């Protein structure tokens, strides 16, 4: 019975300290603005660069099958589409198998080269 009262008082005290810390903290106080005049140059330049980058076209590369009939029709079109236009390699549906294959080969090479990465046979 006495332990429950001690726990309740301790919990109440901790809760009171937490509420006081939240109310007295300067988390929602706005910082003062600097007085110099050249502060607005960096955000303005960043905005200008963003608008210029958005206006530029994506780099259009020609794939080895550019203009072939297989790129325009047929059920194999979706398999060979990255060979027609390499921009499709950026999309996740085509990029994921490439990334998975790259990291699988990399991890397998590390496991073969470093014997310390092999699982312990005694733990099997």
Short mmCIF file of C-alpha atoms in Angstrom, two decimals:
data_model
loop_
_atom_site.label_atom_id
_atom_site.label_comp_id
_atom_site.label_asym_id
_atom_site.label_seq_id
_atom_site.Cartn_x
_atom_site.Cartn_y
_atom_site.Cartn_z
CA UNK A 1 0.00 0.00 0.00
CA UNK A 2 2.79 2.38 0.91
CA UNK A 3 4.67 1.49 -2.30
CA UNK A 4 1.69 2.44 -4.45
CA UNK A 5 1.46 5.84 -2.80
CA UNK A 6 5.18 6.42 -3.29
CA UNK A 7 4.91 5.38 -6.93
CA UNK A 8 1.90 7.64 -7.48
CA UNK A 9 3.67 10.60 -5.88
CA UNK A 10 6.81 9.95 -7.92
CA UNK A 11 4.78 9.58 -11.10
CA UNK A 12 2.86 12.76 -10.31
CA UNK A 13 6.09 14.65 -9.66
CA UNK A 14 7.66 13.39 -12.91
CA UNK A 15 4.51 14.32 -14.82
CA UNK A 16 4.49 17.78 -13.24
CA UNK A 17 8.16 18.34 -14.16
CA UNK A 18 7.50 17.18 -17.73
CA UNK A 19 4.54 19.54 -18.13
CA UNK A 20 6.55 22.44 -16.68
CA UNK A 21 9.45 21.68 -19.03
CA UNK A 22 7.09 21.64 -22.01
CA UNK A 23 5.43 24.90 -21.05
CA UNK A 24 8.62 26.76 -20.18
CA UNK A 25 10.75 25.56 -23.08
CA UNK A 26 11.47 28.05 -25.87
CA UNK A 27 10.51 25.55 -28.56
CA UNK A 28 7.72 27.69 -29.99
CA UNK A 29 9.45 31.05 -29.65
CA UNK A 30 10.40 32.51 -33.03
CA UNK A 31 14.09 33.39 -33.41
CA UNK A 32 14.95 37.00 -34.10
CA UNK A 33 15.63 37.89 -37.70
CA UNK A 34 19.18 39.00 -38.53
CA UNK A 35 19.62 42.68 -39.21
CA UNK A 36 21.88 42.42 -42.28
CA UNK A 37 20.48 43.14 -45.73
CA UNK A 38 22.16 40.31 -47.69
CA UNK A 39 20.16 37.60 -45.94
CA UNK A 40 17.62 37.40 -48.74
CA UNK A 41 20.22 36.69 -51.44
CA UNK A 42 20.70 32.97 -50.73
CA UNK A 43 16.99 32.03 -50.70
CA UNK A 44 16.43 34.09 -53.85
CA UNK A 45 19.31 32.36 -55.62
CA UNK A 46 18.03 28.98 -54.51
CA UNK A 47 14.59 29.78 -55.85
CA UNK A 48 16.02 30.91 -59.17
CA UNK A 49 18.15 27.77 -59.50
CA UNK A 50 15.15 25.58 -58.69
CA UNK A 51 13.04 27.20 -61.38
CA UNK A 52 15.86 26.87 -63.92
CA UNK A 53 16.38 23.20 -63.05
CA UNK A 54 12.66 22.51 -63.38
CA UNK A 55 12.62 24.12 -66.84
CA UNK A 56 15.52 22.06 -68.20
CA UNK A 57 14.59 18.89 -70.10
CA UNK A 58 15.72 15.49 -68.95
CA UNK A 59 18.79 14.16 -70.70
CA UNK A 60 17.53 12.21 -73.66
CA UNK A 61 19.92 9.39 -74.56
CA UNK A 62 19.48 7.01 -77.43
CA UNK A 63 19.43 3.34 -76.54
CA UNK A 64 20.83 0.61 -78.78
CA UNK A 65 17.32 -0.38 -79.94
CA UNK A 66 16.07 3.17 -80.56
CA UNK A 67 13.60 3.16 -83.44
CA UNK A 68 13.33 -0.63 -83.69
CA UNK A 69 9.93 -2.21 -84.22
CA UNK A 70 10.13 -4.13 -80.94
CA UNK A 71 10.18 -0.79 -79.07
CA UNK A 72 6.77 0.22 -80.39
CA UNK A 73 4.67 -2.93 -80.30
CA UNK A 74 4.50 -6.44 -79.01
CA UNK A 75 4.41 -8.10 -75.62
CA UNK A 76 8.22 -7.98 -75.31
CA UNK A 77 8.14 -4.20 -75.46
CA UNK A 78 8.03 -3.85 -71.68
CA UNK A 79 11.02 -6.12 -71.21
CA UNK A 80 13.29 -4.38 -73.73
CA UNK A 81 12.03 -0.84 -73.10
CA UNK A 82 15.18 0.22 -71.21
CA UNK A 83 17.21 -0.74 -74.29
CA UNK A 84 15.03 1.55 -76.41
CA UNK A 85 15.18 4.56 -74.08
CA UNK A 86 17.61 4.50 -71.09
CA UNK A 87 15.45 6.96 -69.12
CA UNK A 88 13.35 3.96 -68.12
CA UNK A 89 16.28 2.68 -66.03
CA UNK A 90 15.45 5.40 -63.51
CA UNK A 91 11.97 4.06 -62.86
CA UNK A 92 11.75 1.67 -59.90
CA UNK A 93 10.18 -1.16 -61.85
CA UNK A 94 13.25 -1.42 -64.10
CA UNK A 95 15.84 -0.13 -61.63
CA UNK A 96 15.12 -2.51 -58.73
CA UNK A 97 16.31 -5.72 -60.45
CA UNK A 98 19.53 -3.98 -61.50
CA UNK A 99 20.20 -2.67 -58.00
CA UNK A 100 19.32 -6.04 -56.46
CA UNK A 101 21.68 -7.84 -58.83
CA UNK A 102 24.50 -5.36 -58.17
CA UNK A 103 24.27 -5.64 -54.39
CA UNK A 104 23.83 -9.42 -54.52
CA UNK A 105 27.06 -9.76 -56.49
CA UNK A 106 28.83 -7.30 -54.17
CA UNK A 107 27.73 -9.09 -50.99
CA UNK A 108 28.58 -12.52 -52.43
CA UNK A 109 32.06 -11.29 -53.38
CA UNK A 110 32.60 -9.91 -49.88
CA UNK A 111 31.41 -13.17 -48.31
CA UNK A 112 33.80 -15.18 -50.48
CA UNK A 113 36.77 -12.83 -50.00
CA UNK A 114 36.47 -12.46 -46.22
CA UNK A 115 36.20 -15.74 -44.31
CA UNK A 116 35.14 -13.87 -41.16
CA UNK A 117 31.78 -13.18 -42.78
CA UNK A 118 30.98 -16.88 -43.08
CA UNK A 119 28.59 -18.33 -40.46
CA UNK A 120 30.15 -20.43 -37.75
CA UNK A 121 29.73 -24.16 -38.43
CA UNK A 122 29.53 -24.96 -34.71
CA UNK A 123 26.38 -22.89 -34.35
CA UNK A 124 24.39 -24.82 -36.97
#
